[in-house]
Structure formats: C-alpha cells, structure tokens
C-alpha cells in the first residue's frame, strides 16, 4: 500500500500529520517485529513505509512553502529562505535600473555632445 503523492496533495495539513503519525507508528512496530523475528518481507515493508513518510513530509513542506509564497507575494520584503538563491555575486550586483542611471553631468554631456555621424565610411 504505497502512498501516492497526487492523493496526498488533496488532503489537509491535519490529515497529513495524522497519516504521518500512523506511518511512524507502523514503522516502529515493523522494526520491533524485524528484531523479534527477522522476515525478509518486513524489511521490504520497512523500506516502503520509510519512503511513504518521506513523501508525506515532502508534500507538507511543499504546500506550506507554496502558501507562504502566496502570502508574501506583492509585499516589499521576502523571507530569506523564499528568495532566489543564485550566487552571492549576482545577489550583490546592482539592479538593471540602478546600473543604467546617469548623473546630471553625464546627461548634459550626452545631450550636448552626441555621437558624431560621418558620411564617409573608414576603409
């Protein structure tokens, strides 16, 4: 009875935590059975239960992060763990808007001394 991820996504968080508790209880009982009477089938079942627990945990974390992203959408600041990682240098880099800014002196210079246009092409 492997847990299907698409089925988990439709459940509420309380249902998921309940299922997680059940799976953990099942895992502990399987481990006890394995020690008392080591069955090969129990070892396979332990593997499936562990993977199911991982699936439930993954769905819980993904849904909470998704809800947080919706909550912070449009706000001025975003929590550090929700920001894009990229690299440190890219994060420190000037924004496109800031990089394209010009001082008043630069603006005047460009205005009064534009790039010359020549009629004859250099050979």
Short mmCIF file of C-alpha atoms in Angstrom, two decimals:
data_model
loop_
_atom_site.label_atom_id
_atom_site.label_comp_id
_atom_site.label_asym_id
_atom_site.label_seq_id
_atom_site.Cartn_x
_atom_site.Cartn_y
_atom_site.Cartn_z
CA UNK A 1 0.00 0.00 0.00
CA UNK A 2 2.39 2.66 -1.28
CA UNK A 3 1.25 6.23 -0.65
CA UNK A 4 0.55 8.16 -3.85
CA UNK A 5 1.74 11.76 -3.89
CA UNK A 6 -1.14 13.07 -6.00
CA UNK A 7 -3.57 11.69 -3.40
CA UNK A 8 -1.67 13.44 -0.60
CA UNK A 9 -1.87 16.84 -2.29
CA UNK A 10 -5.66 16.93 -1.98
CA UNK A 11 -5.57 16.31 1.80
CA UNK A 12 -5.50 18.98 4.51
CA UNK A 13 -2.48 19.53 6.73
CA UNK A 14 -4.19 17.95 9.75
CA UNK A 15 -4.97 14.81 7.71
CA UNK A 16 -1.36 14.67 6.55
CA UNK A 17 0.03 14.97 10.08
CA UNK A 18 -2.38 12.23 11.23
CA UNK A 19 -1.21 9.98 8.39
CA UNK A 20 2.41 10.79 9.25
CA UNK A 21 1.87 9.71 12.87
CA UNK A 22 0.22 6.47 11.68
CA UNK A 23 3.11 5.71 9.34
CA UNK A 24 5.68 6.39 12.04
CA UNK A 25 3.83 4.09 14.44
CA UNK A 26 3.71 1.40 11.75
CA UNK A 27 7.43 1.82 11.15
CA UNK A 28 8.30 1.40 14.81
CA UNK A 29 6.13 -1.74 15.07
CA UNK A 30 7.79 -3.15 11.93
CA UNK A 31 11.22 -2.53 13.42
CA UNK A 32 10.21 -4.39 16.59
CA UNK A 33 8.90 -7.33 14.50
CA UNK A 34 12.13 -7.36 12.49
CA UNK A 35 14.22 -7.69 15.67
CA UNK A 36 11.99 -10.40 17.20
CA UNK A 37 11.52 -12.48 14.03
CA UNK A 38 13.55 -11.23 11.08
CA UNK A 39 11.42 -11.63 7.96
CA UNK A 40 12.60 -10.57 4.52
CA UNK A 41 9.11 -9.28 3.77
CA UNK A 42 9.27 -7.00 6.82
CA UNK A 43 12.49 -5.42 5.54
CA UNK A 44 10.78 -4.60 2.22
CA UNK A 45 7.78 -3.20 4.08
CA UNK A 46 10.06 -1.03 6.23
CA UNK A 47 11.53 0.42 3.03
CA UNK A 48 8.06 1.26 1.67
CA UNK A 49 6.92 2.84 4.94
CA UNK A 50 10.07 4.98 5.15
CA UNK A 51 9.55 6.22 1.60
CA UNK A 52 5.88 6.94 2.35
CA UNK A 53 6.90 9.01 5.40
CA UNK A 54 9.29 10.95 3.17
CA UNK A 55 6.51 11.58 0.64
CA UNK A 56 4.14 12.90 3.30
CA UNK A 57 6.85 15.17 4.74
CA UNK A 58 7.68 16.46 1.26
CA UNK A 59 4.05 17.29 0.48
CA UNK A 60 3.63 19.07 3.83
CA UNK A 61 6.73 21.23 3.29
CA UNK A 62 5.86 21.99 -0.34
CA UNK A 63 2.32 23.09 0.50
CA UNK A 64 3.45 25.28 3.42
CA UNK A 65 6.12 26.94 1.23
CA UNK A 66 3.54 27.49 -1.52
CA UNK A 67 1.14 29.13 0.96
CA UNK A 68 3.96 31.31 2.29
CA UNK A 69 4.86 32.37 -1.25
CA UNK A 70 1.23 33.39 -1.85
CA UNK A 71 1.18 35.28 1.47
CA UNK A 72 4.35 37.26 0.70
CA UNK A 73 3.51 37.90 -2.97
CA UNK A 74 3.44 41.64 -3.63
CA UNK A 75 4.98 42.53 -0.26
CA UNK A 76 8.13 44.65 -0.07
CA UNK A 77 10.33 42.04 1.59
CA UNK A 78 10.52 38.26 1.15
CA UNK A 79 11.91 35.89 3.80
CA UNK A 80 15.47 34.77 3.05
CA UNK A 81 14.53 31.12 2.52
CA UNK A 82 11.93 32.10 -0.11
CA UNK A 83 14.29 34.34 -2.09
CA UNK A 84 16.09 33.02 -5.17
CA UNK A 85 19.49 31.56 -4.33
CA UNK A 86 21.60 32.25 -7.44
CA UNK A 87 25.13 33.26 -6.39
CA UNK A 88 26.41 35.76 -3.85
CA UNK A 89 27.87 37.96 -6.59
CA UNK A 90 24.59 38.05 -8.52
CA UNK A 91 22.66 38.92 -5.34
CA UNK A 92 25.07 41.79 -4.60
CA UNK A 93 25.02 43.12 -8.16
CA UNK A 94 23.32 46.43 -8.97
CA UNK A 95 19.81 46.18 -10.33
CA UNK A 96 19.32 46.95 -14.04
CA UNK A 97 17.63 50.22 -13.10
CA UNK A 98 20.48 51.33 -10.82
CA UNK A 99 23.17 50.28 -13.29
CA UNK A 100 21.58 52.33 -16.11
CA UNK A 101 21.26 55.51 -14.01
CA UNK A 102 23.30 58.56 -15.09
CA UNK A 103 24.45 61.60 -13.17
CA UNK A 104 23.28 65.07 -14.19
CA UNK A 105 26.74 65.80 -15.60
CA UNK A 106 26.66 62.64 -17.74
CA UNK A 107 23.18 63.52 -19.03
CA UNK A 108 24.30 67.04 -20.03
CA UNK A 109 27.43 65.70 -21.73
CA UNK A 110 25.40 63.20 -23.79
CA UNK A 111 22.83 65.90 -24.63
CA UNK A 112 25.35 68.48 -25.80
CA UNK A 113 27.96 66.20 -27.38
CA UNK A 114 26.14 63.34 -29.13
CA UNK A 115 27.94 60.59 -31.05
CA UNK A 116 29.04 62.04 -34.39
CA UNK A 117 27.64 60.61 -37.59
CA UNK A 118 30.04 60.53 -40.53
CA UNK A 119 29.02 60.37 -44.19
CA UNK A 120 32.22 58.62 -45.39
CA UNK A 121 32.96 55.15 -44.04
CA UNK A 122 36.53 54.44 -42.95
CA UNK A 123 38.37 51.97 -45.21
#
